[in-house]
XYZ file of C-alpha atoms in Angstrom:
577
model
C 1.779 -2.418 7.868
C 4.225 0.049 6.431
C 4.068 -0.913 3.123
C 0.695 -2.821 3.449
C -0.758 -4.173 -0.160
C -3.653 -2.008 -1.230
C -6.916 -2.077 0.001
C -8.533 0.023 -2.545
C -8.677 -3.102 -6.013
C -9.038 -0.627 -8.531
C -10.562 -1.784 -11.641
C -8.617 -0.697 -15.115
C -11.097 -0.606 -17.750
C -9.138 -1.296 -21.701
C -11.952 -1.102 -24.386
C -14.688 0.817 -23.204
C -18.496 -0.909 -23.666
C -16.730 -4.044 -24.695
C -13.618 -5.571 -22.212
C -12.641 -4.846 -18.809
C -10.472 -5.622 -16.338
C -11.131 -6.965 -12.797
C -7.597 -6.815 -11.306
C -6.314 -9.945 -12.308
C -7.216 -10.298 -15.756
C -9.553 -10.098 -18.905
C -13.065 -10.411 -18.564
C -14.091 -12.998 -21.051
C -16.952 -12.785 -23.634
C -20.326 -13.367 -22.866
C -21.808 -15.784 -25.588
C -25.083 -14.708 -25.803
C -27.588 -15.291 -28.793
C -28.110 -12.740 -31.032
C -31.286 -10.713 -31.805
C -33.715 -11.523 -34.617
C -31.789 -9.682 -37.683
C -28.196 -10.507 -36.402
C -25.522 -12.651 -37.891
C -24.969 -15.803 -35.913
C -21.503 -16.111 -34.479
C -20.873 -18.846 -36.134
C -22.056 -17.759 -39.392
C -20.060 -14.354 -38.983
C -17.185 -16.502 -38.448
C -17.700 -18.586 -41.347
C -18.520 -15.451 -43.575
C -15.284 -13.673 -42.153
C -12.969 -17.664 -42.904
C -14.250 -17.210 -46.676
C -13.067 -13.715 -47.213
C -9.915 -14.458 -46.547
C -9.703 -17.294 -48.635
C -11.408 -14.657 -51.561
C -9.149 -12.500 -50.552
C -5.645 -13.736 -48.774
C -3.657 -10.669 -49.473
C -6.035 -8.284 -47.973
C -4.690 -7.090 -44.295
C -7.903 -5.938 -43.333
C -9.855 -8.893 -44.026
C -7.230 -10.826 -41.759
C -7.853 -8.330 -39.187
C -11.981 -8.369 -39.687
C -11.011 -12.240 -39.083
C -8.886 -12.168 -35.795
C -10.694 -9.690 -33.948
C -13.748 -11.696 -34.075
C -12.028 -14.937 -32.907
C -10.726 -12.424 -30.231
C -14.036 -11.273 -28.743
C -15.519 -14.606 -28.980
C -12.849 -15.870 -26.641
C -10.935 -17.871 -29.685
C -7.437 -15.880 -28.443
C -4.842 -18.227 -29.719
C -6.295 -18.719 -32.874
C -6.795 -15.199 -33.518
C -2.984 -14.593 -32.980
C -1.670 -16.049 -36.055
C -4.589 -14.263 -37.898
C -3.248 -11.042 -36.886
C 0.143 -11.870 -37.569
C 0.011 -12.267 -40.463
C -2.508 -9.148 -40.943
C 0.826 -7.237 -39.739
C 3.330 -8.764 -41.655
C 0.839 -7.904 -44.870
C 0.498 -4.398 -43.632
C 3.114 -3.366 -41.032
C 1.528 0.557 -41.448
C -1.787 -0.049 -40.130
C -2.051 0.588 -37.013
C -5.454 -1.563 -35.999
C -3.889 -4.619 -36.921
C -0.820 -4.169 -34.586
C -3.476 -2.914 -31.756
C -5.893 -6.030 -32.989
C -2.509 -8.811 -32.163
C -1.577 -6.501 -29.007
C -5.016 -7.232 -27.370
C -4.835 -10.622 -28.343
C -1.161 -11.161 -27.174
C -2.183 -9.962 -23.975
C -5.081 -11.918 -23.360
C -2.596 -14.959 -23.776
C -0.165 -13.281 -21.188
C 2.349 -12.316 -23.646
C 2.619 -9.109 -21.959
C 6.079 -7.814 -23.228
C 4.912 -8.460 -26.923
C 1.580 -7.088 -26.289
C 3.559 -3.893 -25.216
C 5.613 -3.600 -27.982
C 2.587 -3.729 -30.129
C 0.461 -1.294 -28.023
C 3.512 0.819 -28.535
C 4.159 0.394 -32.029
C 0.237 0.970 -32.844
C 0.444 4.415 -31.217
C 3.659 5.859 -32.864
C 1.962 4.681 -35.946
C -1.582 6.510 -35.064
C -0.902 8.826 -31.768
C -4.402 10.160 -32.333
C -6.308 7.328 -30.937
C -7.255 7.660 -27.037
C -8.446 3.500 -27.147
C -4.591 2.750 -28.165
C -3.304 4.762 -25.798
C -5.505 3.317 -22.414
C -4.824 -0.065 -23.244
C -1.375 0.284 -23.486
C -1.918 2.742 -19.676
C -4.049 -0.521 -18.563
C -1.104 -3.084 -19.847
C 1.663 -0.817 -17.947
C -0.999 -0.361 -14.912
C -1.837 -4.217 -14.343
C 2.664 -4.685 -14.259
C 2.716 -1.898 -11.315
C 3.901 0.795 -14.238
C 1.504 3.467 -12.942
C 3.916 6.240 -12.907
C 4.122 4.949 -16.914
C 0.575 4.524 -17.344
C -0.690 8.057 -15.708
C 0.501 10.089 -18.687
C -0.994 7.262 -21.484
C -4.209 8.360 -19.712
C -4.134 11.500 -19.605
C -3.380 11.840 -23.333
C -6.118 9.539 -24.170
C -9.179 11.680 -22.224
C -7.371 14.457 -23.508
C -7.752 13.297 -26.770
C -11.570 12.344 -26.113
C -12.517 14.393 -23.080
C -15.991 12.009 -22.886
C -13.597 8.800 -22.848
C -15.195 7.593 -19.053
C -13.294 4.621 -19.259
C -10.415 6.589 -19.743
C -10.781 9.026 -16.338
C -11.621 6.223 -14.044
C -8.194 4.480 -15.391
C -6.845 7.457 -14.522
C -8.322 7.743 -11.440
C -7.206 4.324 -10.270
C -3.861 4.963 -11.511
C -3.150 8.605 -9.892
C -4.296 6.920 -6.357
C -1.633 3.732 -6.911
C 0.790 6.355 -6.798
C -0.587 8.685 -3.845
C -1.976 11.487 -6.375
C -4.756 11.344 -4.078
C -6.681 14.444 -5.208
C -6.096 14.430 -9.013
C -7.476 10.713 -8.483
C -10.489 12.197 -6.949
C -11.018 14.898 -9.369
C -9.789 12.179 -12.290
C -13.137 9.855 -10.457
C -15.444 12.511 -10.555
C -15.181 12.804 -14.348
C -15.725 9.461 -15.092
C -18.725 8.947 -13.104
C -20.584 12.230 -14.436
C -19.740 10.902 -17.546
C -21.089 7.634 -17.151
C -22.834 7.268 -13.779
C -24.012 3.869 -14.190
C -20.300 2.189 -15.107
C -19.585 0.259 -11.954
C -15.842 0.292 -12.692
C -16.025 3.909 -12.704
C -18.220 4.207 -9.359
C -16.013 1.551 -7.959
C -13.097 3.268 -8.279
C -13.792 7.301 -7.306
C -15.191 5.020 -4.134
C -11.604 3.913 -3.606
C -9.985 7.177 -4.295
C -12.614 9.354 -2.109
C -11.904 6.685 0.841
C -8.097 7.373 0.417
C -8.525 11.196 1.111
C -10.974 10.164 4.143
C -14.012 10.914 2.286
C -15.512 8.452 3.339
C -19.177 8.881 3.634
C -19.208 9.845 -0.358
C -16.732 6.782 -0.746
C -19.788 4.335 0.500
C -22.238 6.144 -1.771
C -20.028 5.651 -4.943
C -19.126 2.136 -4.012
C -23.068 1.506 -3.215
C -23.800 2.945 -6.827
C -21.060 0.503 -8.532
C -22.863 -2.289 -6.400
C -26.258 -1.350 -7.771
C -25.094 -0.639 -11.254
C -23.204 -4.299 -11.239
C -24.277 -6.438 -7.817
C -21.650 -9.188 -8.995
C -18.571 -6.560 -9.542
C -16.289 -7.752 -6.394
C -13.830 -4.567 -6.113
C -16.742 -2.417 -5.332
C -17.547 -4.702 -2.798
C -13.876 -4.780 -1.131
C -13.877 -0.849 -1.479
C -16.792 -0.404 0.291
C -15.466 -2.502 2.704
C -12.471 0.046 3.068
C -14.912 2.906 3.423
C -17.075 1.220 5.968
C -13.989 0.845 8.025
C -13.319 4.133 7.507
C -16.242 4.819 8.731
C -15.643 2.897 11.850
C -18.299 0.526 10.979
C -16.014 -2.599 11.314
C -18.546 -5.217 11.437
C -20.362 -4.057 8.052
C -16.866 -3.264 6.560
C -15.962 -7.510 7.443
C -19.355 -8.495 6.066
C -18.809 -6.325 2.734
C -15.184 -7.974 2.075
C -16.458 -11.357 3.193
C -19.134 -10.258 0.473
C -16.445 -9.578 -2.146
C -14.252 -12.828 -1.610
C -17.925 -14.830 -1.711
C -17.797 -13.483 -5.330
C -14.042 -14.153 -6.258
C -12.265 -16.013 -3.531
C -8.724 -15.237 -5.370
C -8.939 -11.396 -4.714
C -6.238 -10.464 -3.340
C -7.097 -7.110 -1.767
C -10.250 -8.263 -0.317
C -8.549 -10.930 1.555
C -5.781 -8.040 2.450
C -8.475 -5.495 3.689
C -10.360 -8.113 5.887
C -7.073 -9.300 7.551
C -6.287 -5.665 8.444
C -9.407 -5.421 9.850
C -9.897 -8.112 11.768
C -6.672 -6.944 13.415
C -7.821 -3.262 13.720
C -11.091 -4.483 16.062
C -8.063 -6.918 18.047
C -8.849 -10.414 16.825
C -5.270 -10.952 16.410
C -5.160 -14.766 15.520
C -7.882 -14.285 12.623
C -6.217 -11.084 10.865
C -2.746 -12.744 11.310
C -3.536 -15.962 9.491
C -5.882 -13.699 6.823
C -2.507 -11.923 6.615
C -0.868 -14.747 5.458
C -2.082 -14.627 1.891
C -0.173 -11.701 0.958
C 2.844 -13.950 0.613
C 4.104 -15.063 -3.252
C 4.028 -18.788 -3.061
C 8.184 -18.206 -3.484
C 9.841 -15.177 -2.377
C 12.426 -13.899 -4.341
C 16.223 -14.661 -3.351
C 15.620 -17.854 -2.058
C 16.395 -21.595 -2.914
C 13.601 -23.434 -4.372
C 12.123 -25.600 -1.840
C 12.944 -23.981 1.479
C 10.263 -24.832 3.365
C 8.020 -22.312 5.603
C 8.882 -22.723 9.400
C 5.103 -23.430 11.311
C 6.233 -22.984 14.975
C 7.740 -26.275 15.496
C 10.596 -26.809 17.767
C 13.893 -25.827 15.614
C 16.176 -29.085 17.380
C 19.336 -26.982 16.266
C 18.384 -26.389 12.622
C 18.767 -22.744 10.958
C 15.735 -20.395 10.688
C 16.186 -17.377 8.062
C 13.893 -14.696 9.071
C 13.041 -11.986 6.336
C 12.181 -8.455 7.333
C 9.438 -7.067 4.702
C 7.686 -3.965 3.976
C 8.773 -0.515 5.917
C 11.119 -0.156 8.488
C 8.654 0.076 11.190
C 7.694 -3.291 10.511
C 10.879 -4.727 11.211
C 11.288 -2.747 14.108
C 8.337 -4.029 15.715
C 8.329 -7.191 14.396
C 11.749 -8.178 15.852
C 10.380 -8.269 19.042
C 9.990 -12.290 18.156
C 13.634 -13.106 17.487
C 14.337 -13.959 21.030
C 10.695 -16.234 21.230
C 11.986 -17.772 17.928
C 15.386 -18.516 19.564
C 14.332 -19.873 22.186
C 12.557 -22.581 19.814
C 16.162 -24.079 19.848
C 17.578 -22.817 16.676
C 20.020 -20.563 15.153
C 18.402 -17.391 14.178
C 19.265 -15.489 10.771
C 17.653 -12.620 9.458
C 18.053 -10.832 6.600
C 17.096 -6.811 6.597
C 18.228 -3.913 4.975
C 21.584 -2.105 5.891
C 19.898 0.526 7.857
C 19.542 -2.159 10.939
C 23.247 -3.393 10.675
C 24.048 -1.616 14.135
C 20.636 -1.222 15.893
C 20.514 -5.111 15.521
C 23.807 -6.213 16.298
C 23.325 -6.875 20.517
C 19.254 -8.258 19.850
C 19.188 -11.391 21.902
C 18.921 -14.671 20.119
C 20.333 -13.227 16.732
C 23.052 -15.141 15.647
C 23.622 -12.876 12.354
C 21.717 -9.814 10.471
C 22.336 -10.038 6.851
C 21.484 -7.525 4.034
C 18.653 -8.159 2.196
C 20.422 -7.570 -0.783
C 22.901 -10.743 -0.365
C 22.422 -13.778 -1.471
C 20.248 -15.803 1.309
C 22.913 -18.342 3.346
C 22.029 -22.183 4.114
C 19.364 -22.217 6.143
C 16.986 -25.176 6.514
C 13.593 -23.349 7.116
C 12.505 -20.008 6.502
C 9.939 -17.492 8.081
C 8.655 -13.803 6.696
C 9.063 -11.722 9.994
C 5.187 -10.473 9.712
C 4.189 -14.012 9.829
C 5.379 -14.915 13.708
C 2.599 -13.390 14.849
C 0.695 -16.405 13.067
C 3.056 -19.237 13.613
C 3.271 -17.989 17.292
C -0.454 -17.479 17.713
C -0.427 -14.420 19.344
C -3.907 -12.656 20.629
C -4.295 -9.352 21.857
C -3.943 -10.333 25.549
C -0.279 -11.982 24.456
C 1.310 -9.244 22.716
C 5.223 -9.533 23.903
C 6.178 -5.955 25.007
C 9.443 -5.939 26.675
C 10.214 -2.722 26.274
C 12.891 -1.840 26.132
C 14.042 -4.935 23.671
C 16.323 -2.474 21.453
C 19.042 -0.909 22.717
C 21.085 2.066 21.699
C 25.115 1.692 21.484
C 27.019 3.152 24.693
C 29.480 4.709 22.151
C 26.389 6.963 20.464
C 24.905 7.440 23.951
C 28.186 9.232 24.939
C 28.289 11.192 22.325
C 24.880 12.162 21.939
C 24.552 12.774 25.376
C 27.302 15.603 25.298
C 25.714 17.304 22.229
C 22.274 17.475 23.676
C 23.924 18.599 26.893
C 23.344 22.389 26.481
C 19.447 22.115 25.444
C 17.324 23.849 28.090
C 13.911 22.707 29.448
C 11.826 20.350 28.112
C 13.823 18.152 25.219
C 10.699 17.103 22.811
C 11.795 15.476 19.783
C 9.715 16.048 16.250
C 8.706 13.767 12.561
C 5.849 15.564 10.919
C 6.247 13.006 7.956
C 6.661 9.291 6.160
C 8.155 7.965 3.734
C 6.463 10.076 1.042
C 5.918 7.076 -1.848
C 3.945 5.017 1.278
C 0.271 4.463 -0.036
C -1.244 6.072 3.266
C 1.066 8.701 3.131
C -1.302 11.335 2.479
C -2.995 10.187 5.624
C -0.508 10.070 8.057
C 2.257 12.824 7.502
C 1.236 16.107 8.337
C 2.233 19.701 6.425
C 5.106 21.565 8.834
C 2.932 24.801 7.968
C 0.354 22.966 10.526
C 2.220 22.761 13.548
C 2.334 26.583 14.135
C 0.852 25.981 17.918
C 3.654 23.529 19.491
C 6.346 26.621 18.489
C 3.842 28.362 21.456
C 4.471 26.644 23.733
C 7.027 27.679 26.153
C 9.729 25.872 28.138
C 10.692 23.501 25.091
C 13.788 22.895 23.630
C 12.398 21.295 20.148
C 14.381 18.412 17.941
C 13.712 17.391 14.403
C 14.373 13.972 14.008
C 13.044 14.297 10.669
C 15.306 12.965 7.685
C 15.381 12.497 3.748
C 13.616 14.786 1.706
C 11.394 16.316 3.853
C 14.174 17.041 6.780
C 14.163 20.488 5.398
C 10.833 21.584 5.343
C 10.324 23.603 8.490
C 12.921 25.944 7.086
C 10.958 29.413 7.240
C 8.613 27.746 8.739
C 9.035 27.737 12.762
C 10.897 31.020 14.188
C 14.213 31.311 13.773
C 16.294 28.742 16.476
C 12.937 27.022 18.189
C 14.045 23.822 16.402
C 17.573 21.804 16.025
C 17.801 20.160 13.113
C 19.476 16.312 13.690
C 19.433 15.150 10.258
C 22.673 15.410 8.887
C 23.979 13.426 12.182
C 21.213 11.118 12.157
C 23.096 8.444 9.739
C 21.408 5.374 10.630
C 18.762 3.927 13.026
C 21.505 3.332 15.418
C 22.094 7.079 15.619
C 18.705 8.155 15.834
C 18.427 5.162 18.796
C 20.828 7.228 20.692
C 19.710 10.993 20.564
C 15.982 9.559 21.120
C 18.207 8.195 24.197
C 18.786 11.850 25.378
C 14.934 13.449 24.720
C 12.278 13.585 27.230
C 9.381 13.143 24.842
C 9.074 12.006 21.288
C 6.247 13.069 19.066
C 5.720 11.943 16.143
C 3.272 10.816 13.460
C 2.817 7.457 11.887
C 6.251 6.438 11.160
C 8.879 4.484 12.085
C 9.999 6.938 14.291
C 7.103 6.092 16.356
C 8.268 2.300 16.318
C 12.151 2.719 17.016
C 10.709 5.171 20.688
C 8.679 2.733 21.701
C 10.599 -0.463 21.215
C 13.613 2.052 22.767
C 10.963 2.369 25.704
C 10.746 6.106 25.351
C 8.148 8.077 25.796
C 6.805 8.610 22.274
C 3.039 10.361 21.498
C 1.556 9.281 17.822
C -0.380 11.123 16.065
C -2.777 8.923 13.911
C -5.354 10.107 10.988
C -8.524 8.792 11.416
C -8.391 5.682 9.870
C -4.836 4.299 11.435
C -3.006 0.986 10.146
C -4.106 -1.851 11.770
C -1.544 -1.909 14.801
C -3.147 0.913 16.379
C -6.879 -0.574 16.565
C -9.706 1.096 17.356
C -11.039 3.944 19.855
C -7.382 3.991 22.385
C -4.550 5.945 23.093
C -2.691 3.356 24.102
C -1.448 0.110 22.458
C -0.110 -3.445 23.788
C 2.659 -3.477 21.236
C 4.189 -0.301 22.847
C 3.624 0.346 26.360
C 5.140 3.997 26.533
C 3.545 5.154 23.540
C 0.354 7.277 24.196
C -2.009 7.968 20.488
C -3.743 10.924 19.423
C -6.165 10.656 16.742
C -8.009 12.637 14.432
C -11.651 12.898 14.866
C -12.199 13.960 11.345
C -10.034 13.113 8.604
C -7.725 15.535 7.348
C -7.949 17.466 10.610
C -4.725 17.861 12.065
C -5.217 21.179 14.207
C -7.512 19.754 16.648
C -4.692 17.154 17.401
C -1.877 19.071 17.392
C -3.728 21.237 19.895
C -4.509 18.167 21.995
C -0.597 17.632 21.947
C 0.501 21.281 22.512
C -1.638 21.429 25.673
C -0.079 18.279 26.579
C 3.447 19.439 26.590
C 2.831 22.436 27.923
C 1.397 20.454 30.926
C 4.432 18.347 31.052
C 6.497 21.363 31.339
C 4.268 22.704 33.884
C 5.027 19.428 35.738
C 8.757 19.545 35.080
C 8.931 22.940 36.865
C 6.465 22.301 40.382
C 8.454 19.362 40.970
C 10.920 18.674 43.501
C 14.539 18.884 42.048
């Protein structure tokens, strides 16, 4: 799924040898008895309660005080402690660092960030201040925020492990793919027995489609740490990777045997579950992705579950990429047919592709405020509610349309291309998580220029519209993408091409719900939607897929495709007419 959550549960380590992080929270102490020799905990705290009273103006004795209640799990206690260690001595930067920990293990997470912050200005020196303010910002999302706090902290202390596999983990959320790796490596030569390090240079090396070194690091973090659940989900990503499905389902059932809440465990064995085709398993595994309230909603709309609508109002939601929605829409008219007036709320990209899809009563923007409506549905969950299997996929294709208006007018400007009209997207939405997968360098795609008897069209747009500039020779390609405005537009010039090829995007989706003849090209470990082992696939029956055999290896393909074309131009020119 475009936008799919990540499969990867990296593991943000804060204090190094004392308190991590397992991606939804803080570890808590182990109470363990001490050694022969060693202070009691409940004598240190005592010792520590009468120090203060010897000494209540002291801000380090406070501070002594409330970081011991901290690491023996006493959290809100220890917060007033440190309070007032900071209000003694508002210069020293432990203390605020001390109540910033402490505020955070109580979920105060803005005021734990304002103390991180304030603890660093105060002493910008320390690398420990610095990660656990990058682990605060990186358990919010903040990674583009957190990468720097990293990178000053190992710079700092270039042996700081902790620090490089935060970074690691961090780099990857944002598609840095091979600083991550390189960010990995350093944390596990450093410390090759940390299973939060192993864990996550496994999930990084599995993004790039290093797979067979992914399973050995996630093995390692597994051995160092049998109980550490990430490692287990990640090495469920590599197996699949791997194309090992049925180890990669026992390794994330594996994971959520050791925490049932995570998230991206339950996410990676929906996906694939649907990758080997058991549809009605990964669909309702799917289901846990969704917040228990989406935002922009009235409390207490309830979820729609398939039942017969008896003229109420359904508000669909489109989610994720645009791809999704594309091929997800497919189910308005099954869900109209349910009796009911069908809403659905998507963004303003869809306003005119939509407009004449049967059984939609209304498209709305997803940035308006929802309408009445008495049930609700997320559009990637009607594969669920419908119960759809692999041998019930609905393909109508065509089931979008492009405007006659467009069609006229694209029709005339295409008009004067000669031979064999092959339209070309090299590229995704760069900020996707699999991007680095799926989109492929223009510099690549030297042999399809070769191939003679094409007229080639870039239906590439946004940032990376421009990039064959220099690139192919001078006037082998038209460039569409100032004209290509909308989906709508697009819809019609795809109207006027003989072949559409394409990676991983939703150009791929809008040709074959269009019922064009589209070609995909697909790294070696695809989203879901494209299983396992075929060039072809029951959600698009004009769609033909061409996948890597090894990952990063895109010439291989794009030789597979050139030698395709240059048969269908072959073709075009021994037959009749």
């Amino acid at each position: 799924m475009a936008a799919r959550p990540s499969q990867r549960a990296p593991t943000t380590r804060q204090d190094e040898g004392r308190i991590g992080v397992n991606g939804r929270g803080v570890r808590p102490p182990h109470q363990v008895t001490p050694p022969r020799g060693e202070i009691a905990p409940d004598a240190a705290l005592a010792g520590r309660r009468a120090a203060v009273l010897r000494a209540p103006g002291d801000a380090r004795v406070r501070l002594a005080l409330g970081a011991l209640l901290r690491r023996q799990g006493r959290t809100e206690e220890a917060v007033p402690v440190l309070r007032a260690a900071v209000m003694l001595a508002p210069g020293l930067a432990s203390a605020r660092h001390e109540l910033g920990r402490a505020l955070r293990g109580l979920g105060k997470v803005a005021e734990a960030e304002a103390m991180f912050r304030a603890a660093l200005t105060l002493e910008p020196g320390s690398a420990i201040i610095a990660n656990d303010l990058g682990s605060l910002l990186s358990q919010q999302g903040r990674a583009a925020e957190a990468v720097p706090l990293y990178q000053s902290a190992v710079a700092i202390d270039p042996r700081f492990a902790g620090g490089f596999s935060n970074l690691c983990a961090a780099l990857a959320a944002l598609g840095r793919i091979e600083e991550a790796v390189e960010a990995g490596g350093a944390a596990v030569r450093l410390r090759p027995d940390d299973a939060d390090a192993q864990s996550n240079f496994g999930a990084a090396l599995a993004q790039i489609g290093r797979y067979e070194e992914a399973l050995a690091a996630c093995r390692a973090a597994i051995e160092a740490q049998p109980g550490h659940a990430n490692a287990h989900a990640n090495l469920g990503l590599a197996l699949r990777g791997l194309e090992r499905p049925d180890e990669a389902i026992a390794a994330l059932h594996g994971a959520l045997r050791l925490d049932a809440s995570h998230l991206n465990a339950r996410i990676g064995l929906a996906m694939t579950l649907l990758a080997v085709g058991r549809l009605e398993e990964g669909f309702e595994a799917y289901e846990h992705r969704l917040p228990p309230r989406p935002a922009g909603l009235p409390a207490g709309l309830p979820r729609w579950r398939g039942e017969a609508l008896a003229g109420r109002t359904i508000l669909l939601q489109a989610e994720q990429g645009l791809g999704d929605t594309i091929q997800f829409v497919r189910y308005v008219p099954e869900v109209a047919r349910r009796g009911g007036r069908v809403l659905l709320a998507a963004p303003a990209q869809f306003a005119r592709l939509l407009a004449g899809l049967p059984g939609l009563e209304a498209l709305l923007h997803s940035e308006e405020p929802a309408p009445p409506a008495d049930v609700r549905c997320a559009l990637l969950s009607l594969p669920h509610v419908l119960g759809t299997t692999l041998e019930s996929v609905p393909a109508p294709v065509p089931y979008l349309r492009a405007e006659a208006e467009a069609l006229d007018r694209w029709r005339e400007r295409l008009a004067g291309l000669p031979g064999l009209r092959v339209g070309l997207a090299w590229a995704g939405n760069p900020h996707h998580q699999g991007d680095y997968g799926r989109s492929i360098a223009p510099s690549r795609l030297a042999a399809l220029w070769e191939v003679p008897g094409v007229s080639w069209v870039s239906l590439q747009v946004g940032a990376r519209a421009d990039a064959l500039r220099g690139l192919a020779p001078d006037g082998a390609v038209l460039d569409l993408a100032p004209a290509l405005t909308d989906l709508a537009e697009t819809a019609a010039a795809m109207a006027q091409i003989d072949l559409i090829v394409t990676v991983d995007t939703a150009v791929a989706h809008l040709a074959g719900a269009l019922g064009r003849p589209v070609w995909t090209m697909l790294p070696v470990l695809p989203d879901w939607r494209w299983l396992l082992r075929r060039e072809d696939t029951p959600w698009y029956p004009t769609m033909r897929l061409f996948r890597q055999a090894r990952a990063g290896e895109w010439e291989e393909v794009i030789a597979r495709v050139a030698e395709g074309i240059a048969e269908l131009v072959r073709r075009r020119r021994t037959s009749p007419g």
